[in-house]
PDB file of C-alpha atoms and ligand atoms in Angstrom:
ATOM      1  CA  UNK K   1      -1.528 -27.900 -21.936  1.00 88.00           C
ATOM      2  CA  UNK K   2       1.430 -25.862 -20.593  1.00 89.00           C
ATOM      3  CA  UNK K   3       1.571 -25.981 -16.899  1.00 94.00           C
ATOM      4  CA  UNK K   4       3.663 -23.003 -14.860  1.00 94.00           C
ATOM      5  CA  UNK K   5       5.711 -25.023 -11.925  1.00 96.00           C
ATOM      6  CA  UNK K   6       4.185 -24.615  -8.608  1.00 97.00           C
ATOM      7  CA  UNK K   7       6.619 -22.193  -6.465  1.00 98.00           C
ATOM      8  CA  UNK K   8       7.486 -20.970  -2.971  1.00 98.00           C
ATOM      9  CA  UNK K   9       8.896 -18.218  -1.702  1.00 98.00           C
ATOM     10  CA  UNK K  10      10.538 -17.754   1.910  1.00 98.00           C
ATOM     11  CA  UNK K  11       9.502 -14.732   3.540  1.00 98.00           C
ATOM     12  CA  UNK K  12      12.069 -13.688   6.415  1.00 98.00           C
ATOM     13  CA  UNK K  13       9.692 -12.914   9.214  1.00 97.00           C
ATOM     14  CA  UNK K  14      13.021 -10.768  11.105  1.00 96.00           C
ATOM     15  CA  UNK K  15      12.306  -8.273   8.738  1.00 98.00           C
ATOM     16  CA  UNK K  16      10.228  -9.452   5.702  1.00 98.00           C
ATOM     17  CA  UNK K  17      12.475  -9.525   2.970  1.00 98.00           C
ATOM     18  CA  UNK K  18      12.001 -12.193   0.574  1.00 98.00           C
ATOM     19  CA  UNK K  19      15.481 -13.375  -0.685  1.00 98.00           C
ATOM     20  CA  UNK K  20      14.661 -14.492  -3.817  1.00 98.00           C
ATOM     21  CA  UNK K  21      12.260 -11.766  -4.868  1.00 98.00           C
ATOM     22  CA  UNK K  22      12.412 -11.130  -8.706  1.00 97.00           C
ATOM     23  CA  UNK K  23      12.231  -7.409  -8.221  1.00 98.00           C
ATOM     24  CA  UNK K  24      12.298  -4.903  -5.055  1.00 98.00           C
ATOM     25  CA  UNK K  25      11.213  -1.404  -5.648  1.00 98.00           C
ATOM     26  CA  UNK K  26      12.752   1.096  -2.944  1.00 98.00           C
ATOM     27  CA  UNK K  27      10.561   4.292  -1.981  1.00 98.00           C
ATOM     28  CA  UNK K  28      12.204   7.142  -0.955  1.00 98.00           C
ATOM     29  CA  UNK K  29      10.501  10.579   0.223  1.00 98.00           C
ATOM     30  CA  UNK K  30      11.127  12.147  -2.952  1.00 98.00           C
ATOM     31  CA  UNK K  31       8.875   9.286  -4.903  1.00 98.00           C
ATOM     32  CA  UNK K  32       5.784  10.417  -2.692  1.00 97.00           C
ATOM     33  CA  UNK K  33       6.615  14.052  -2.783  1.00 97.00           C
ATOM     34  CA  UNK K  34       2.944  15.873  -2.290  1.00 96.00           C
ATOM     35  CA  UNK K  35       1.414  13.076  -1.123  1.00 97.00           C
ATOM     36  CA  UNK K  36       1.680  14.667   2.837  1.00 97.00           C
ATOM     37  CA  UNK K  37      -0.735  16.855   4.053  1.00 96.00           C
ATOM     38  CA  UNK K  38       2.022  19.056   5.793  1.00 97.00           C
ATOM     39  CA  UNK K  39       4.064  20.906   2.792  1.00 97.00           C
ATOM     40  CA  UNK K  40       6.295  22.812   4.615  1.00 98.00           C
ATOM     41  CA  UNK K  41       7.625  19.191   7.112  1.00 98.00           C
ATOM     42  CA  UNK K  42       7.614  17.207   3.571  1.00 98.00           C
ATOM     43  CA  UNK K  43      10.199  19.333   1.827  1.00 97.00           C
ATOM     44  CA  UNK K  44      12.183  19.770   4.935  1.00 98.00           C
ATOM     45  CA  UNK K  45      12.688  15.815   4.939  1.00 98.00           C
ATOM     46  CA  UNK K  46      12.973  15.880   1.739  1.00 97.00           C
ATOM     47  CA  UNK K  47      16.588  17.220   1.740  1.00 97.00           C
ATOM     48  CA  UNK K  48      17.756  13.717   3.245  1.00 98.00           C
ATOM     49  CA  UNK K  49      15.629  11.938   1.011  1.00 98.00           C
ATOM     50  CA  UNK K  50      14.853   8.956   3.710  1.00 98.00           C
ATOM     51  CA  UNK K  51      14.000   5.365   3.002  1.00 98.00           C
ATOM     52  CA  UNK K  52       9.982   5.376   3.275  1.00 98.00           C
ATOM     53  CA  UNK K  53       9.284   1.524   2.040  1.00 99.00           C
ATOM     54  CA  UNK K  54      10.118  -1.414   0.263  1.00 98.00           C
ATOM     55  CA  UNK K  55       8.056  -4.154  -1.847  1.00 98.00           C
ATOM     56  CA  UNK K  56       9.850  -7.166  -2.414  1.00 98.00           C
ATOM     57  CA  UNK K  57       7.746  -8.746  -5.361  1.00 98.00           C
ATOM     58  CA  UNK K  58       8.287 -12.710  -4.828  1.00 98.00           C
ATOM     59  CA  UNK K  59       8.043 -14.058  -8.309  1.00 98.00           C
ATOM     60  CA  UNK K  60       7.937 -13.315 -12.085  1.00 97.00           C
ATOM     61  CA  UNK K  61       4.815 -14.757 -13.349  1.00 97.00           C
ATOM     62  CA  UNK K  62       2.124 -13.892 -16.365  1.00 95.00           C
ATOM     63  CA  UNK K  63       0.032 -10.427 -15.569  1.00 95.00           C
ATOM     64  CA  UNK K  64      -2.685 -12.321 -17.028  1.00 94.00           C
ATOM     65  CA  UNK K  65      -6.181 -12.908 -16.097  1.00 94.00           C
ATOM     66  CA  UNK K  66      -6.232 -16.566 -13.445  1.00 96.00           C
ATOM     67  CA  UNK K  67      -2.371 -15.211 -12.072  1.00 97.00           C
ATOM     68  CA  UNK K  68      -2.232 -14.120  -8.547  1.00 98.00           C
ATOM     69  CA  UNK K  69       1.153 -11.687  -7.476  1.00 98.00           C
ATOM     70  CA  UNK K  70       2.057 -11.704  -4.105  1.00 98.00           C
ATOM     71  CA  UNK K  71       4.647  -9.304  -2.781  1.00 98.00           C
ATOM     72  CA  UNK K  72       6.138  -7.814   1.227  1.00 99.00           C
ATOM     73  CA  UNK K  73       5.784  -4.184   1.745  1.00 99.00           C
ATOM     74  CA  UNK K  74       8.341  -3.283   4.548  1.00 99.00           C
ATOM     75  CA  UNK K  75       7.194   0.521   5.774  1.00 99.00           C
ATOM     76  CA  UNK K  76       9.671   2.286   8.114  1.00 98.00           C
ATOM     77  CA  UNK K  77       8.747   3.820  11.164  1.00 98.00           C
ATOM     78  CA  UNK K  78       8.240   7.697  10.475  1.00 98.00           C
ATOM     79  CA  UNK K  79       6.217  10.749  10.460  1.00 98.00           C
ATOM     80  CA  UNK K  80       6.167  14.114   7.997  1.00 98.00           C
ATOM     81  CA  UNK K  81       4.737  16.509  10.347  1.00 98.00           C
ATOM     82  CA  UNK K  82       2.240  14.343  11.949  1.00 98.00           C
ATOM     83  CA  UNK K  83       0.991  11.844   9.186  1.00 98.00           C
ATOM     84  CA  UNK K  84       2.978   8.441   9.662  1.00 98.00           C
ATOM     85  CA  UNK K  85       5.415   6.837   6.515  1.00 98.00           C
ATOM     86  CA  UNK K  86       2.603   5.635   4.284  1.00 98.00           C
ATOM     87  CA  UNK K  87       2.583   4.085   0.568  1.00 98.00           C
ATOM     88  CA  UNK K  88       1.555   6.187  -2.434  1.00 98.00           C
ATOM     89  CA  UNK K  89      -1.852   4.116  -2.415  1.00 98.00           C
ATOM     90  CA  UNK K  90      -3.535   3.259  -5.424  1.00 98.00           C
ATOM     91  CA  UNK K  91      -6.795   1.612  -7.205  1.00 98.00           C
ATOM     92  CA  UNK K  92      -6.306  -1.144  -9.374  1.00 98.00           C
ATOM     93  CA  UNK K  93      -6.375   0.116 -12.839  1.00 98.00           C
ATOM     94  CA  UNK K  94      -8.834  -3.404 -13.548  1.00 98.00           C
ATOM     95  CA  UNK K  95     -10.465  -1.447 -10.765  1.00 98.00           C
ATOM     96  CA  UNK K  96     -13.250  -4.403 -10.274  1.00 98.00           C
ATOM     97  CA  UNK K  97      -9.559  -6.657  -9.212  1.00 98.00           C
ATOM     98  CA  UNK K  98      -9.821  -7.284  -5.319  1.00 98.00           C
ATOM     99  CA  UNK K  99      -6.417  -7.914  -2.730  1.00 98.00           C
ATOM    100  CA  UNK K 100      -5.892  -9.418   0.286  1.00 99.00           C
ATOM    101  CA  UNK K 101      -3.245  -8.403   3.132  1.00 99.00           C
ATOM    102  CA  UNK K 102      -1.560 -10.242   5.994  1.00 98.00           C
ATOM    103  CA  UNK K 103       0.056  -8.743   8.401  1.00 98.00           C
ATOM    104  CA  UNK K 104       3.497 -10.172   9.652  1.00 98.00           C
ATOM    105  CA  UNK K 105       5.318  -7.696  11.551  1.00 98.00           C
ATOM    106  CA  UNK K 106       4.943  -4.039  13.312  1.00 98.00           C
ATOM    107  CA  UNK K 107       1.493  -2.191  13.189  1.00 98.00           C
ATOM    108  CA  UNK K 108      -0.074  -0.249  11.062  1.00 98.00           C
ATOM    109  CA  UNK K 109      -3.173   1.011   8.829  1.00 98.00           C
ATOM    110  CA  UNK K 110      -5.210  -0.230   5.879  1.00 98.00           C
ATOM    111  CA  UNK K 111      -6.880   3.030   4.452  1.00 98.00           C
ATOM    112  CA  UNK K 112      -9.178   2.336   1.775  1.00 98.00           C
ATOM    113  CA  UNK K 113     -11.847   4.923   0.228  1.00 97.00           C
ATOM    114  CA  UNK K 114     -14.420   4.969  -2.674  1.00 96.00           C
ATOM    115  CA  UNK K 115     -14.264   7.279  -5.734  1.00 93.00           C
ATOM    116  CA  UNK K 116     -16.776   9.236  -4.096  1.00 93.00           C
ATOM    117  CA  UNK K 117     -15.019   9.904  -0.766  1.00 93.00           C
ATOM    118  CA  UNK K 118     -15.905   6.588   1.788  1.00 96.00           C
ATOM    119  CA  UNK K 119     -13.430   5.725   3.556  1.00 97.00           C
ATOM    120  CA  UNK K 120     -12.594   3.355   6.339  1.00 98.00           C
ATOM    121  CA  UNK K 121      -9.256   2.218   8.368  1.00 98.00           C
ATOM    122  CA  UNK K 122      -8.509  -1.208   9.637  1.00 98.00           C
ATOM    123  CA  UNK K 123      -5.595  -1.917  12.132  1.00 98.00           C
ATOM    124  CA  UNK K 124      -3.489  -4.162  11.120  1.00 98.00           C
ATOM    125  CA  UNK K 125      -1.071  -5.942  13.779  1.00 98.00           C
ATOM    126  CA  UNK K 126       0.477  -9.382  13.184  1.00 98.00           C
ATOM    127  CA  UNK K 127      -1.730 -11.565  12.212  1.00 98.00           C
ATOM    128  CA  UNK K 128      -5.047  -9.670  10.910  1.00 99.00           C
ATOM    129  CA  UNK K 129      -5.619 -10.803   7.452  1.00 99.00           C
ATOM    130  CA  UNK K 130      -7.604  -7.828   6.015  1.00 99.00           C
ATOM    131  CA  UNK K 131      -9.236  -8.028   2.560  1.00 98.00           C
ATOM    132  CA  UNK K 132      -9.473  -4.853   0.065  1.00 98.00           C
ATOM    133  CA  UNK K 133     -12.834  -5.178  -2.128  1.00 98.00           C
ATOM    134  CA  UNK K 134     -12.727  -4.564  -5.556  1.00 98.00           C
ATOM    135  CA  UNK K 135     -13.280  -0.859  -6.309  1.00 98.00           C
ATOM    136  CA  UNK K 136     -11.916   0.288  -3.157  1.00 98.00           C
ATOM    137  CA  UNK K 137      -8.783   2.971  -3.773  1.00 98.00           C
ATOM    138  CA  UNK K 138      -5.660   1.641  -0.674  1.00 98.00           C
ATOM    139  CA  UNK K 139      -3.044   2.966   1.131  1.00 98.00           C
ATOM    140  CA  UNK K 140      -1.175   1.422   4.603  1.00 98.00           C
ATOM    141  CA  UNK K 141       1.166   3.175   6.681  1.00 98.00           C
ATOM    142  CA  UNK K 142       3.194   2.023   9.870  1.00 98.00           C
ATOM    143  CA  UNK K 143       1.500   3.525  13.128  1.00 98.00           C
ATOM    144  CA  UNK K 144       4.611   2.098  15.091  1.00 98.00           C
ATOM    145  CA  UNK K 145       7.906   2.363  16.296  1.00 98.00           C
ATOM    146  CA  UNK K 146       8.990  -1.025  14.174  1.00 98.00           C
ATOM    147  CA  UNK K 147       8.981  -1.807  10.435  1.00 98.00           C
ATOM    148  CA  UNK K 148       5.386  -2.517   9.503  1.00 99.00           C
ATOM    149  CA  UNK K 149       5.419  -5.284   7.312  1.00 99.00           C
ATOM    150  CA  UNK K 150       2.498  -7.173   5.487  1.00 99.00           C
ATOM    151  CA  UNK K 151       1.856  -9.744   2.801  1.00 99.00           C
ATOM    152  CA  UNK K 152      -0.439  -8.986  -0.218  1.00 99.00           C
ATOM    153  CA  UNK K 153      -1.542 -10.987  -2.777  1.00 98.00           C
ATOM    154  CA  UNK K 154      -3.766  -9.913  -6.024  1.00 98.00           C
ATOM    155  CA  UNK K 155      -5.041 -10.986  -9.323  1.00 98.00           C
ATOM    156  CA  UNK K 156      -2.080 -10.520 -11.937  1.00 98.00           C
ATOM    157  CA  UNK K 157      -3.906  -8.442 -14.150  1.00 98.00           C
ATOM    158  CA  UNK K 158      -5.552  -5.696 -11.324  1.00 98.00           C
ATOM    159  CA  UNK K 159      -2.649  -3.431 -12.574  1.00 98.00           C
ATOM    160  CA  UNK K 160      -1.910   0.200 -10.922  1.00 98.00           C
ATOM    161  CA  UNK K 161      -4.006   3.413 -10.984  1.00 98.00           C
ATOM    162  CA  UNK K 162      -1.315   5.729  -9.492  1.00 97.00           C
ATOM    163  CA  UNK K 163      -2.545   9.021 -10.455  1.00 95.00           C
ATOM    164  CA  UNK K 164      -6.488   9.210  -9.429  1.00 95.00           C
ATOM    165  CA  UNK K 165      -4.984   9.558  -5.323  1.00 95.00           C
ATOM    166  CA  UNK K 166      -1.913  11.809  -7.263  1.00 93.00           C
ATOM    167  CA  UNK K 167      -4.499  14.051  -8.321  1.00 92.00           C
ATOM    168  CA  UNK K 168      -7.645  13.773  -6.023  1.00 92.00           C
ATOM    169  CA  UNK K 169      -5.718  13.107  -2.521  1.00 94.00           C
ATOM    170  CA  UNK K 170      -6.943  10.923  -0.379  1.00 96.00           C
ATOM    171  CA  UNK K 171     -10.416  11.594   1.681  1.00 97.00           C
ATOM    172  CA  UNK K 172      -8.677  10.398   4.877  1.00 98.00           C
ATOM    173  CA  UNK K 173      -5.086  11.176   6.756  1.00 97.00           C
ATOM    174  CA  UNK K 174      -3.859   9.318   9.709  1.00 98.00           C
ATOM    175  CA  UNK K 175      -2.237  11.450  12.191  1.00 98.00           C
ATOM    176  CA  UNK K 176      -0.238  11.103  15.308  1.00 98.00           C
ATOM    177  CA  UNK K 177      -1.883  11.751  18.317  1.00 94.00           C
ATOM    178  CA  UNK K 178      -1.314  11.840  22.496  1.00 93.00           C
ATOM    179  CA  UNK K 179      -3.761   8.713  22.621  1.00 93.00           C
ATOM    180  CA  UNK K 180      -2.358   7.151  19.129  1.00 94.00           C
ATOM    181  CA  UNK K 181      -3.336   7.044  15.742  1.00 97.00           C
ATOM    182  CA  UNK K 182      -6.511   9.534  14.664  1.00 97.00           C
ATOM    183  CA  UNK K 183      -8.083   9.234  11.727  1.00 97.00           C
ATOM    184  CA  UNK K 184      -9.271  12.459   9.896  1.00 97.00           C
ATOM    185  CA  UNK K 185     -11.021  13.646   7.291  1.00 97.00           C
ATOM    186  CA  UNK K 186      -8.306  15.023   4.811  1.00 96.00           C
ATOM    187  CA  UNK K 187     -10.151  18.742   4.366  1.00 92.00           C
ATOM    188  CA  UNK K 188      -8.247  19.031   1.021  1.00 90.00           C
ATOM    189  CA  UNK K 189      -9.626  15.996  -0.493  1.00 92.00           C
ATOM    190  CA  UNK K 190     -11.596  16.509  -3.535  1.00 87.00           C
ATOM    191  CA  UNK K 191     -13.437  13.654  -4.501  1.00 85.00           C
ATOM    192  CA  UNK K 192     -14.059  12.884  -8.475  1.00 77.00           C
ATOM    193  CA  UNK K 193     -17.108  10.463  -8.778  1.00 62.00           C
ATOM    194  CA  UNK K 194     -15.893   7.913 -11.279  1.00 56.00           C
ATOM    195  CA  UNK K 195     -18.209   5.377 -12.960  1.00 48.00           C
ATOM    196  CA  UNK K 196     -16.470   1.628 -11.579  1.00 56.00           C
ATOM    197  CA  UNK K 197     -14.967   0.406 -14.809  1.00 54.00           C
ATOM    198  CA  UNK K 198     -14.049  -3.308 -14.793  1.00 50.00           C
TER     199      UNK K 198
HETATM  200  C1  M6P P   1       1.212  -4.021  -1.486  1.00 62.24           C
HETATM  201  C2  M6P P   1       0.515  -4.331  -2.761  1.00 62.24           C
HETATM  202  C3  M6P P   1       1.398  -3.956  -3.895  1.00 62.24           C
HETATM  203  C4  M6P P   1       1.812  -2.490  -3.772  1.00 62.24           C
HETATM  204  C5  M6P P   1       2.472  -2.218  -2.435  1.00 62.24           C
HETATM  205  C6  M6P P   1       2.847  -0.762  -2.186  1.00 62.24           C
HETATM  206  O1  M6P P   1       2.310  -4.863  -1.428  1.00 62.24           O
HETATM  207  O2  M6P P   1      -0.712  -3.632  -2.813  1.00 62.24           O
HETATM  208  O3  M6P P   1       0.703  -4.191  -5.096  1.00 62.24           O
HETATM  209  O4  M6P P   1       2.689  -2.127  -4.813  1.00 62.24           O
HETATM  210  O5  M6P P   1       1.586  -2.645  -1.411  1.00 62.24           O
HETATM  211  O6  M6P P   1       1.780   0.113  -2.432  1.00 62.24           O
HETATM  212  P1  M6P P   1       1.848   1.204  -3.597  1.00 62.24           P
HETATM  213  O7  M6P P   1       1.932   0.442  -4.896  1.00 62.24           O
HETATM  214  O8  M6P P   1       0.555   1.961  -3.444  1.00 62.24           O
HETATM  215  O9  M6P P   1       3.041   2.026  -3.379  1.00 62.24           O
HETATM  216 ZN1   ZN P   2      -3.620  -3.046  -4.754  1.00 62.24          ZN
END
């Protein structure tokens, strides 16, 4: 039997990088480009390109089946138009792989939908742990003033679907509001009913 060595990472909770991360993958505007609801904001920001988020992925280990990744996603505080700095959101492309979040730091949004067009938000603040079922497409973004940052781990092998939410949209948008965050149908949302593939 080959045994992996047990690890830990430190997380630092001032602003959730993790020092020794094995990779960090920086999102600018131009890597979600179409993903906003509001064109015309979107390509004006676009011409300064900013920082949107970063995922500091803790440790190089197997993307095989029994593995579990676990990574910090640091959003910035922003808005195109109204919709708040969000990730691209994906389904996992084993899409039957679940995830669970922790928040650390800031406030945000865990928007998750079905294939078919479901969709529900959970608040995240410091603290909530909030769990993504298998199946379910995700996307966070930071409803504050602060860096939102959260802690996700997931099986090795769920893998990315990137380009179902490219295509499709998603069936919800979060907007700014006077009273705070709304929640809205996304009226250009199309959904495409997929069979769940595991
Ligand atoms: C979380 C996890 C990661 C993911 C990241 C950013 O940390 O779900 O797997 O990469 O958020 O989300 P996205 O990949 O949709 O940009
Ligand atoms: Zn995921």
């Amino acid at each position: 039997m080959k045994y992996l060595e047990p690890l830990s990472r430190q997380v630092r909770l001032s602003d959730g990088a993790i020092p020794e991360a094995d990779a960090v993958q920086e999102r600018r505007l131009s890597d979600l480009a179409g993903l906003f609801a509001d064109e015309a904001a979107e390509s004006e920001l676009i011409a300064s390109n900013p920082l949107v988020y970063r995922v500091y992925d803790a440790a190089a280990l197997p993307k095989e089946d029994g593995q579990l990744l676990f990574s910090t996603t640091v959003i910035q505080s922003g808005r195109v138009g109204d919709e708040f700095f969000m990730t691209k959101g994906h389904y996992h492309a084993r899409a039957d792989r679940a995830e669970l979040y922790y928040g650390l730091s800031g406030q945000g949004i865990l928007l998750l939908q079905t294939p078919e067009g479901r969709f529900e938000a959970l608040e995240m603040v410091p603290g909530t742990a909030a769990y993504v079922p298998p199946y379910w497409g995700h996307r966070t973004m930071n409803t504050g003033e602060e860096p939102f940052v959260f802690l996700a781990a997931y099986p090795a092998d769920a893998g990315y679907d990137y380009g179902t939410i490219a295509r499709d949209g998603f069936a919800a948008l979060v907007l700014a509001g006077a009273d705070g965050p709304r929640v809205v149908a996304n009226p250009s949302f199309v959904p495409t009913a997929r069979a769940p593939k595991g």
